[in-house]
PDB file of C-alpha atoms in Angstrom:
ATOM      1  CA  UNK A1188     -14.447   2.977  18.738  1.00  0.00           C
ATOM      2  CA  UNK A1189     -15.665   3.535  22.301  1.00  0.00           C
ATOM      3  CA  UNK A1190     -18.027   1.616  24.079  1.00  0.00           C
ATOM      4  CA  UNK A1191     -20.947  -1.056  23.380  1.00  0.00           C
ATOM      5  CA  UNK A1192     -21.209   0.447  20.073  1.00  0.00           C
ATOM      6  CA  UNK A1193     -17.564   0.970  18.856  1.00  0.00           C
ATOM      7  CA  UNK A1194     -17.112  -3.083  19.435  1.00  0.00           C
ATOM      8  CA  UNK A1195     -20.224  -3.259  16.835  1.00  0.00           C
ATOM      9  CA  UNK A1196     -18.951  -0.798  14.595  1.00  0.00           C
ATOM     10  CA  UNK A1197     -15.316  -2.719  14.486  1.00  0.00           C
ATOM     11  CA  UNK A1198     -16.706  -6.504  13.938  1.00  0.00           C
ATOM     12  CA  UNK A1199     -18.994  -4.837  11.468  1.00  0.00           C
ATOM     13  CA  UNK A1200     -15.976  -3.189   9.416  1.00  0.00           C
ATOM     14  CA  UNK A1201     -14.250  -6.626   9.662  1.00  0.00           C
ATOM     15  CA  UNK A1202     -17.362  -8.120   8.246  1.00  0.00           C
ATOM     16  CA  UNK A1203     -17.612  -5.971   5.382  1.00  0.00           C
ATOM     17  CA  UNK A1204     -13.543  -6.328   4.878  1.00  0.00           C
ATOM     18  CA  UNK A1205     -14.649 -10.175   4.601  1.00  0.00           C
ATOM     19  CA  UNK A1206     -17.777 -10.476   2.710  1.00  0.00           C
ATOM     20  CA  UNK A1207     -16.814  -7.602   0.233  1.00  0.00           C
ATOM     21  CA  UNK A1208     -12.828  -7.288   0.095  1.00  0.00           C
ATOM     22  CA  UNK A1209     -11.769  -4.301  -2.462  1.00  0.00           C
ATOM     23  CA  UNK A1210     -10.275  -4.713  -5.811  1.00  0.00           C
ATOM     24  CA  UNK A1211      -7.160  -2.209  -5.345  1.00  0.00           C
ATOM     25  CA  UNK A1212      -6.150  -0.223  -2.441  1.00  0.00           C
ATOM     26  CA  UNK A1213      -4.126   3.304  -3.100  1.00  0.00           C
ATOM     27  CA  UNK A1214      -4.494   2.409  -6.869  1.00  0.00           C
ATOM     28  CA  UNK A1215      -2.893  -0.923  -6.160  1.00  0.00           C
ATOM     29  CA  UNK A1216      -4.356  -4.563  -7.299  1.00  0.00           C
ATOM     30  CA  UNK A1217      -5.185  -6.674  -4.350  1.00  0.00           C
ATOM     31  CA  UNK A1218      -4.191 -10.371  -5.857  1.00  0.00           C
ATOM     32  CA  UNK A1219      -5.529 -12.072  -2.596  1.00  0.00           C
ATOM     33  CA  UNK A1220      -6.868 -11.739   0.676  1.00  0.00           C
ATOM     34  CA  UNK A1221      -5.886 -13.867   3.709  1.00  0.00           C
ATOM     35  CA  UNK A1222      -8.147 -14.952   6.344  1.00  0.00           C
ATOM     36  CA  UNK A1223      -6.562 -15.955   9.517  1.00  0.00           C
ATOM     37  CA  UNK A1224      -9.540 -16.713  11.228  1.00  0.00           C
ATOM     38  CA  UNK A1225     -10.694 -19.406   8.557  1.00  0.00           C
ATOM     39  CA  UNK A1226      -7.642 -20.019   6.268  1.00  0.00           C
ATOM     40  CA  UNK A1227      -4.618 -22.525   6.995  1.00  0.00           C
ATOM     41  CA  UNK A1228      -2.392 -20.283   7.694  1.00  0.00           C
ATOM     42  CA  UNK A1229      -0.159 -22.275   9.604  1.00  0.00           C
ATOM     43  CA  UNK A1230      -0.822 -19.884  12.964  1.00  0.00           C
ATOM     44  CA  UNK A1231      -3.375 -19.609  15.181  1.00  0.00           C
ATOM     45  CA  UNK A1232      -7.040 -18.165  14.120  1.00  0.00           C
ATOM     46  CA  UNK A1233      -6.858 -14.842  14.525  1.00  0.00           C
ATOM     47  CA  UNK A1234      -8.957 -11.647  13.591  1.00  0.00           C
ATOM     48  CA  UNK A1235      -7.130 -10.479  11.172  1.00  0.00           C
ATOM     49  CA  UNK A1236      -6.992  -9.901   7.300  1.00  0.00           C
ATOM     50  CA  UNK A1237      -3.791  -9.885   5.048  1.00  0.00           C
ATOM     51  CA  UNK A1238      -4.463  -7.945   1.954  1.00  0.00           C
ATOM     52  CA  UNK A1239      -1.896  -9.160  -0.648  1.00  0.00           C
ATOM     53  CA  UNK A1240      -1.050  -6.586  -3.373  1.00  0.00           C
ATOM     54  CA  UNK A1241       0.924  -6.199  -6.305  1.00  0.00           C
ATOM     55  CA  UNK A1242       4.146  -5.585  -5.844  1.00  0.00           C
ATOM     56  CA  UNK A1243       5.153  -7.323  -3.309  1.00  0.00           C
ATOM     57  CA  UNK A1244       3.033  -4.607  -0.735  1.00  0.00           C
ATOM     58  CA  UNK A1245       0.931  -5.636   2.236  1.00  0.00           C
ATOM     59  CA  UNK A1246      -1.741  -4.328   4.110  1.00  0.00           C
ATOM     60  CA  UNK A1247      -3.286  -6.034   7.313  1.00  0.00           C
ATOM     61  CA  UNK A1248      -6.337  -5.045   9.738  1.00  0.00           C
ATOM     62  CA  UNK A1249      -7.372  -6.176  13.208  1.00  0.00           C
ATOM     63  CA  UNK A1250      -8.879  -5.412  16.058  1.00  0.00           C
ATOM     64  CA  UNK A1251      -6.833  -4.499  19.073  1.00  0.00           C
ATOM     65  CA  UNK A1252      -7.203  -7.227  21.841  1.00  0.00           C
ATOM     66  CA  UNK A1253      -6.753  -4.331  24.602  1.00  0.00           C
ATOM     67  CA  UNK A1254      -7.850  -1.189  23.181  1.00  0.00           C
ATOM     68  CA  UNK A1255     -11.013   0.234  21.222  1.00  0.00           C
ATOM     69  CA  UNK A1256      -9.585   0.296  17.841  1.00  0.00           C
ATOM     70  CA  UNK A1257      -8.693  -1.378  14.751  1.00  0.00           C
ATOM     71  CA  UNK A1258      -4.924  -1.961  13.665  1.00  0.00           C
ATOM     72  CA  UNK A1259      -3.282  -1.475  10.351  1.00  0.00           C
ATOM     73  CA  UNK A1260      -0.189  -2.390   9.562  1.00  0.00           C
ATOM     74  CA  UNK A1261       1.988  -2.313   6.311  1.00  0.00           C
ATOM     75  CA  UNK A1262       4.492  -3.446   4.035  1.00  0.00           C
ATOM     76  CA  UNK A1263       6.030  -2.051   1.107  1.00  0.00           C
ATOM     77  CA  UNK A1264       8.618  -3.548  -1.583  1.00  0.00           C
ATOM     78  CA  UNK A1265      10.664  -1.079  -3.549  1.00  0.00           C
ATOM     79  CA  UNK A1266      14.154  -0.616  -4.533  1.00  0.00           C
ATOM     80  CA  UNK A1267      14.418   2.080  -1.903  1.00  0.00           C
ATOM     81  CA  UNK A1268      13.589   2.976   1.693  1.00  0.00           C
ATOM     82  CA  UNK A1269      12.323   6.228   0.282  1.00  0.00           C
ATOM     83  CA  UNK A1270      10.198   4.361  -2.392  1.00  0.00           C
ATOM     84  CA  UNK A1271       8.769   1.761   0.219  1.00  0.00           C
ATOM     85  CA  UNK A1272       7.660   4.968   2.407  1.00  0.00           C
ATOM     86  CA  UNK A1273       5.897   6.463  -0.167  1.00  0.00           C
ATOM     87  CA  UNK A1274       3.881   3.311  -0.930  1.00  0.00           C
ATOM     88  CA  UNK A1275       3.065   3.062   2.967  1.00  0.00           C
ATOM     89  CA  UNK A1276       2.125   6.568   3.366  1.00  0.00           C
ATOM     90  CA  UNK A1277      -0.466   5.915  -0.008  1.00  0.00           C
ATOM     91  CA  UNK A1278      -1.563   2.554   1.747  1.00  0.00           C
ATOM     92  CA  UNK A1279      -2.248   5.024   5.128  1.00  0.00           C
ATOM     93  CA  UNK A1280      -3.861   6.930   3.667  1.00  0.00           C
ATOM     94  CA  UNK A1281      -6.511   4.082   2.039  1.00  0.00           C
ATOM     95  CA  UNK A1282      -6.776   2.413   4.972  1.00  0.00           C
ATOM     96  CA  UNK A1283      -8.532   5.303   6.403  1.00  0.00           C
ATOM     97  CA  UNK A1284     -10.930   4.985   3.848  1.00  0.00           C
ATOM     98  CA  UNK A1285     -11.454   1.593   4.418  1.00  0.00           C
ATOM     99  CA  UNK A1286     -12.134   1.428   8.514  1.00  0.00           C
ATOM    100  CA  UNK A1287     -15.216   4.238   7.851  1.00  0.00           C
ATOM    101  CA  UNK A1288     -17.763   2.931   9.591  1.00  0.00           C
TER     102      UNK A1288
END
């Protein structure tokens, strides 16, 4: 997200993340969505979003501080490594879907 424009397009992708949060990601049930910019968290305000899904998984989005890009990162519960990387690499493969612009 280069330039002028790329900060636009990433506080308007956090917008939309806010005002119209999606049901399931990767086939998974989001049961809540954490705001760390308005919620009490119990850490700073930040610009980020915890998606809480069933399961146990997480998925989280923010804009870098230093860089031109949004961040995703992710967290899986399963009764094995292997199973807990398959449910990240579904979750990566959502979130691209949900940073288009």
């Amino acid at each position: 997200f280069e330039g002028e424009s790329g900060m636009h397009t990433m506080q308007a992708i956090m917008k939309r993340l806010r005002e119209t949060p999606p049901a399931e990601i990767a086939g998974i049930a989001v049961e809540s969505v954490v705001d760390y910019d308005t919620d009490g968290t119990g850490l700073p305000k930040a610009n980020v979003l915890e998606f809480r899904l069933a399961g146990g998984a997480k998925l989280m989005v923010r804009p870098s501080g230093t860089e031109p890009k949004i961040k995703i990162y992710l967290s899986a519960v399963a009764p094995t490594e292997a199973e807990a990387d398959a449910i990240n690499a579904k979750l990566g493969d959502a979130a691209k879907e949900l940073l288009r612009a």
